[in-house]
CSV table of C-alpha atoms in Angstrom, one decimal:
chain,number,residue,atom,x,y,z
A,1227,UNK,CA,18.0,8.1,-25.8
A,1228,UNK,CA,19.9,4.8,-26.4
A,1229,UNK,CA,21.7,5.2,-23.1
A,1230,UNK,CA,18.4,5.5,-21.2
A,1231,UNK,CA,16.9,2.3,-23.0
A,1232,UNK,CA,19.8,0.2,-21.9
A,1233,UNK,CA,19.4,1.1,-18.2
A,1234,UNK,CA,17.9,-1.4,-15.9
A,1235,UNK,CA,14.1,-1.5,-15.5
A,1236,UNK,CA,14.4,-0.9,-11.7
A,1237,UNK,CA,16.4,2.3,-12.4
A,1238,UNK,CA,14.0,3.4,-15.0
A,1239,UNK,CA,11.1,2.9,-12.6
A,1240,UNK,CA,13.0,5.0,-10.0
A,1241,UNK,CA,13.4,7.9,-12.5
A,1242,UNK,CA,9.7,7.7,-13.5
A,1243,UNK,CA,8.6,7.8,-9.9
A,1244,UNK,CA,10.9,11.0,-9.4
A,1245,UNK,CA,9.3,12.6,-12.5
A,1246,UNK,CA,5.7,11.9,-11.8
A,1247,UNK,CA,6.1,12.6,-8.1
A,1248,UNK,CA,7.7,15.9,-9.0
A,1249,UNK,CA,4.7,16.8,-11.1
A,1250,UNK,CA,2.4,16.0,-8.1
A,1251,UNK,CA,4.5,18.1,-5.9
A,1252,UNK,CA,4.7,21.2,-8.1
A,1253,UNK,CA,1.0,21.0,-8.9
A,1254,UNK,CA,1.3,20.0,-12.6
A,1255,UNK,CA,-0.7,17.0,-11.6
A,1256,UNK,CA,-3.3,18.3,-9.2
A,1257,UNK,CA,-5.2,16.4,-6.4
A,1258,UNK,CA,-8.1,14.6,-8.0
A,1259,UNK,CA,-6.7,14.6,-11.4
A,1260,UNK,CA,-6.5,11.4,-13.5
A,1261,UNK,CA,-3.0,10.2,-14.4
A,1262,UNK,CA,-2.4,9.5,-18.1
A,1263,UNK,CA,-3.0,5.9,-19.2
A,1264,UNK,CA,-0.2,3.3,-19.1
A,1265,UNK,CA,0.1,3.5,-22.9
A,1266,UNK,CA,0.5,7.3,-22.8
A,1267,UNK,CA,3.1,7.2,-20.0
A,1268,UNK,CA,5.0,4.3,-22.0
A,1269,UNK,CA,5.1,6.5,-25.1
A,1270,UNK,CA,6.1,9.8,-23.3
A,1271,UNK,CA,9.0,8.2,-21.5
A,1272,UNK,CA,10.0,5.4,-23.7
A,1273,UNK,CA,9.6,2.6,-21.1
A,1274,UNK,CA,7.9,-0.7,-20.9
A,1275,UNK,CA,4.6,-1.5,-19.2
A,1276,UNK,CA,6.4,-3.3,-16.5
A,1277,UNK,CA,8.3,-0.1,-15.6
A,1278,UNK,CA,5.2,2.0,-15.7
A,1279,UNK,CA,3.3,-0.5,-13.4
A,1280,UNK,CA,6.2,-0.6,-10.9
A,1281,UNK,CA,6.5,3.2,-10.8
A,1282,UNK,CA,2.7,3.5,-10.2
A,1283,UNK,CA,3.0,0.9,-7.4
A,1284,UNK,CA,5.6,2.9,-5.7
A,1285,UNK,CA,3.6,6.1,-6.1
A,1286,UNK,CA,0.6,4.3,-4.5
A,1287,UNK,CA,2.9,3.1,-1.7
A,1288,UNK,CA,4.0,6.7,-1.2
A,1289,UNK,CA,0.4,7.8,-0.9
A,1290,UNK,CA,0.7,10.1,-3.9
A,1291,UNK,CA,-1.9,8.3,-6.1
A,1292,UNK,CA,-4.6,5.9,-5.7
A,1293,UNK,CA,-6.1,3.5,-8.3
A,1294,UNK,CA,-9.8,3.0,-8.7
A,1295,UNK,CA,-10.7,-0.3,-10.3
A,1296,UNK,CA,-12.1,0.2,-13.8
A,1297,UNK,CA,-11.6,3.9,-13.8
A,1298,UNK,CA,-8.0,4.8,-13.5
A,1299,UNK,CA,-5.2,6.2,-11.2
A,1300,UNK,CA,-5.8,9.5,-9.5
A,1301,UNK,CA,-3.6,12.0,-7.7
A,1302,UNK,CA,-4.2,12.0,-3.9
A,1303,UNK,CA,-1.9,15.0,-3.4
A,1304,UNK,CA,0.6,15.9,-0.6
A,1305,UNK,CA,-1.7,17.2,1.9
A,1306,UNK,CA,-1.3,20.0,4.2
A,1307,UNK,CA,2.4,20.1,5.5
A,1308,UNK,CA,1.3,21.3,8.9
A,1309,UNK,CA,-0.9,18.2,9.6
A,1310,UNK,CA,0.1,15.1,11.3
A,1311,UNK,CA,2.7,13.0,9.4
A,1312,UNK,CA,5.4,10.5,10.0
A,1313,UNK,CA,8.6,11.3,8.1
A,1314,UNK,CA,11.1,8.7,6.8
A,1315,UNK,CA,13.6,9.6,9.5
A,1316,UNK,CA,11.1,8.6,12.1
A,1317,UNK,CA,11.0,5.1,10.7
A,1318,UNK,CA,14.6,4.2,10.7
A,1319,UNK,CA,14.6,1.4,13.3
A,1320,UNK,CA,12.6,-1.7,14.1
A,1321,UNK,CA,11.4,0.0,17.3
A,1322,UNK,CA,10.1,2.9,15.1
A,1323,UNK,CA,8.3,0.6,12.8
A,1324,UNK,CA,6.8,-1.4,15.9
A,1325,UNK,CA,5.5,2.0,17.2
A,1326,UNK,CA,3.8,2.6,13.9
A,1327,UNK,CA,2.2,-0.9,14.0
A,1328,UNK,CA,0.9,-0.1,17.5
A,1329,UNK,CA,-0.7,3.1,16.1
A,1330,UNK,CA,-2.2,1.1,13.2
A,1331,UNK,CA,-3.6,-1.5,15.5
A,1332,UNK,CA,-5.5,1.2,17.4
A,1333,UNK,CA,-6.8,2.9,14.2
A,1334,UNK,CA,-7.4,0.1,11.7
A,1335,UNK,CA,-9.2,-2.4,13.9
A,1336,UNK,CA,-11.9,0.1,14.3
A,1337,UNK,CA,-11.7,1.0,10.6
A,1338,UNK,CA,-12.2,-2.6,9.7
A,1339,UNK,CA,-15.3,-2.8,12.0
A,1340,UNK,CA,-16.9,0.4,10.5
A,1341,UNK,CA,-16.1,-0.9,7.0
A,1342,UNK,CA,-18.1,-4.1,7.8
A,1343,UNK,CA,-21.0,-2.0,8.9
A,1344,UNK,CA,-20.9,0.6,6.3
A,1345,UNK,CA,-19.3,-0.8,3.1
A,1346,UNK,CA,-21.2,-0.5,-0.1
A,1347,UNK,CA,-21.2,-3.1,-3.0
A,1348,UNK,CA,-18.8,-0.8,-4.8
A,1349,UNK,CA,-16.5,-0.6,-1.8
A,1350,UNK,CA,-16.5,-4.5,-1.7
A,1351,UNK,CA,-15.6,-4.7,-5.4
A,1352,UNK,CA,-12.6,-2.4,-5.0
A,1353,UNK,CA,-11.4,-4.0,-1.9
A,1354,UNK,CA,-11.6,-7.4,-3.6
A,1355,UNK,CA,-9.8,-6.0,-6.6
A,1356,UNK,CA,-7.1,-4.7,-4.3
A,1357,UNK,CA,-6.8,-8.1,-2.7
A,1358,UNK,CA,-6.4,-9.7,-6.2
A,1359,UNK,CA,-3.7,-7.1,-7.1
A,1360,UNK,CA,-1.7,-8.1,-3.9
A,1361,UNK,CA,-2.1,-11.8,-4.8
A,1362,UNK,CA,-1.0,-11.2,-8.5
A,1363,UNK,CA,2.1,-9.3,-7.2
A,1364,UNK,CA,3.1,-12.4,-5.0
A,1365,UNK,CA,2.5,-14.8,-7.8
A,1366,UNK,CA,4.6,-12.9,-10.2
A,1367,UNK,CA,7.3,-12.1,-7.7
A,1368,UNK,CA,6.7,-8.3,-7.9
A,1369,UNK,CA,7.0,-5.7,-5.2
A,1370,UNK,CA,3.7,-6.0,-3.2
A,1371,UNK,CA,4.0,-2.9,-1.1
A,1372,UNK,CA,1.9,-0.7,-3.3
A,1373,UNK,CA,-1.0,-3.2,-3.5
A,1374,UNK,CA,-0.7,-3.8,0.3
A,1375,UNK,CA,-1.1,-0.1,1.0
A,1376,UNK,CA,-4.0,0.1,-1.5
A,1377,UNK,CA,-5.7,-2.8,0.2
A,1378,UNK,CA,-5.7,-1.0,3.6
A,1379,UNK,CA,-6.7,2.3,2.0
A,1380,UNK,CA,-9.8,0.7,0.5
A,1381,UNK,CA,-10.8,-0.5,4.0
A,1382,UNK,CA,-10.5,3.0,5.2
A,1383,UNK,CA,-12.6,4.3,2.3
A,1384,UNK,CA,-15.3,1.7,3.2
A,1385,UNK,CA,-15.7,3.5,6.6
A,1386,UNK,CA,-17.4,6.5,4.8
A,1387,UNK,CA,-15.4,8.5,7.2
A,1388,UNK,CA,-12.9,10.7,5.3
A,1389,UNK,CA,-10.7,11.1,8.5
A,1390,UNK,CA,-9.7,7.5,8.3
A,1391,UNK,CA,-8.8,7.9,4.6
A,1392,UNK,CA,-6.8,11.1,5.3
A,1393,UNK,CA,-4.8,9.4,8.1
A,1394,UNK,CA,-3.9,6.4,5.8
A,1395,UNK,CA,-3.0,8.7,3.0
A,1396,UNK,CA,-0.7,10.7,5.3
A,1397,UNK,CA,1.1,7.5,6.5
A,1398,UNK,CA,1.3,6.4,2.9
A,1399,UNK,CA,3.4,3.3,1.8
A,1400,UNK,CA,5.8,3.9,4.9
A,1401,UNK,CA,3.2,2.3,7.1
A,1402,UNK,CA,4.0,-1.0,5.3
A,1403,UNK,CA,7.0,-2.4,7.5
A,1404,UNK,CA,8.9,-4.1,4.7
A,1405,UNK,CA,8.9,-1.0,2.7
A,1406,UNK,CA,11.4,0.4,5.1
A,1407,UNK,CA,13.3,-2.4,6.6
A,1408,UNK,CA,13.4,-5.2,4.2
A,1409,UNK,CA,14.9,-4.0,0.9
A,1410,UNK,CA,16.4,-6.4,-1.7
A,1411,UNK,CA,15.2,-9.5,-3.6
A,1412,UNK,CA,12.1,-11.4,-2.7
A,1413,UNK,CA,13.5,-14.5,-1.0
A,1414,UNK,CA,11.5,-17.7,-0.4
A,1415,UNK,CA,11.2,-16.9,3.3
A,1416,UNK,CA,9.7,-13.5,2.5
A,1417,UNK,CA,7.4,-15.0,-0.1
A,1418,UNK,CA,6.1,-17.5,2.5
A,1419,UNK,CA,5.5,-14.6,4.9
A,1420,UNK,CA,3.7,-12.6,2.3
A,1421,UNK,CA,1.4,-15.6,1.5
A,1422,UNK,CA,0.5,-15.7,5.2
A,1423,UNK,CA,-0.2,-11.9,5.0
A,1424,UNK,CA,-2.4,-12.7,2.0
A,1425,UNK,CA,-4.4,-15.2,3.9
A,1426,UNK,CA,-4.9,-12.7,6.7
A,1427,UNK,CA,-6.1,-10.2,4.1
A,1428,UNK,CA,-8.7,-12.7,2.8
A,1429,UNK,CA,-10.0,-13.2,6.4
A,1430,UNK,CA,-10.5,-9.5,6.7
A,1431,UNK,CA,-12.4,-9.3,3.3
A,1432,UNK,CA,-14.6,-12.2,4.3
A,1433,UNK,CA,-15.6,-10.5,7.5
A,1434,UNK,CA,-16.3,-7.3,5.8
A,1435,UNK,CA,-18.3,-9.0,3.1
A,1436,UNK,CA,-20.4,-10.7,5.7
A,1437,UNK,CA,-20.9,-7.3,7.4
A,1438,UNK,CA,-19.6,-8.8,10.6
A,1439,UNK,CA,-17.9,-5.9,12.6
A,1440,UNK,CA,-16.6,-8.0,15.5
A,1441,UNK,CA,-15.0,-10.6,13.1
A,1442,UNK,CA,-13.5,-7.8,11.0
A,1443,UNK,CA,-12.1,-6.1,14.0
A,1444,UNK,CA,-10.6,-9.4,15.2
A,1445,UNK,CA,-9.3,-10.3,11.8
A,1446,UNK,CA,-7.5,-6.9,11.4
A,1447,UNK,CA,-6.1,-7.0,15.0
A,1448,UNK,CA,-4.7,-10.5,14.3
A,1449,UNK,CA,-3.1,-9.4,11.0
A,1450,UNK,CA,-1.4,-6.3,12.4
A,1451,UNK,CA,-0.4,-8.0,15.7
A,1452,UNK,CA,1.2,-10.8,13.8
A,1453,UNK,CA,3.3,-8.3,11.9
A,1454,UNK,CA,4.2,-6.5,15.2
A,1455,UNK,CA,5.3,-9.8,16.8
A,1456,UNK,CA,7.5,-10.6,13.8
A,1457,UNK,CA,9.3,-7.3,14.1
A,1458,UNK,CA,9.7,-7.8,17.9
A,1459,UNK,CA,11.3,-11.2,17.2
A,1460,UNK,CA,13.6,-9.5,14.8
A,1461,UNK,CA,14.5,-6.8,17.3
A,1462,UNK,CA,15.4,-9.4,19.9
A,1463,UNK,CA,17.7,-11.2,17.5
A,1464,UNK,CA,19.7,-8.1,17.0
């Protein structure tokens, strides 16, 4: 046990993701089931709250779980293996990531517009909570991929059309470009980029809050197109 305790938090989080992810895959944690509390996971695995939160963030990014504000974290499940999916080996290059961003532009611009027309007060609350989680991750220098994915998933939920949610869950955290191609420490340049992303998220939430579908559609298109153009510039530099 002492050997485990001395390990780095990042390694502990990786092990915790493997264990909890394995329980989802083998059915020990079924779709719709609520995950144990942070305190319960800390006690079972002998890890810190920071490790638990990082692991849950990674599980969110992988599309295995989703957090509902004030309620808890629930298993999304693995889905049907025969359905549409994008595997990790299909996201190995910048061109692959750009292709997924083009798909997202097509889907998520309309998702944002529908969310603006159909969102409930509860949808708006969870969307704002996801935005705050993303902002907090930036301010604390933590990995923001999980909160970023959750933000886009909450928009899909606000469409009241489960097909949008299913597609987003299928893509999972791999749809966030930096999850695949920008590993490593959070540099000042990346932090500045993520702050711009946060501002774009705020514009999307504002349009959805005002129930303005055209503004929501435009804000989402701008957000994803900016990400695509950044990847295109990186591809040209290589």
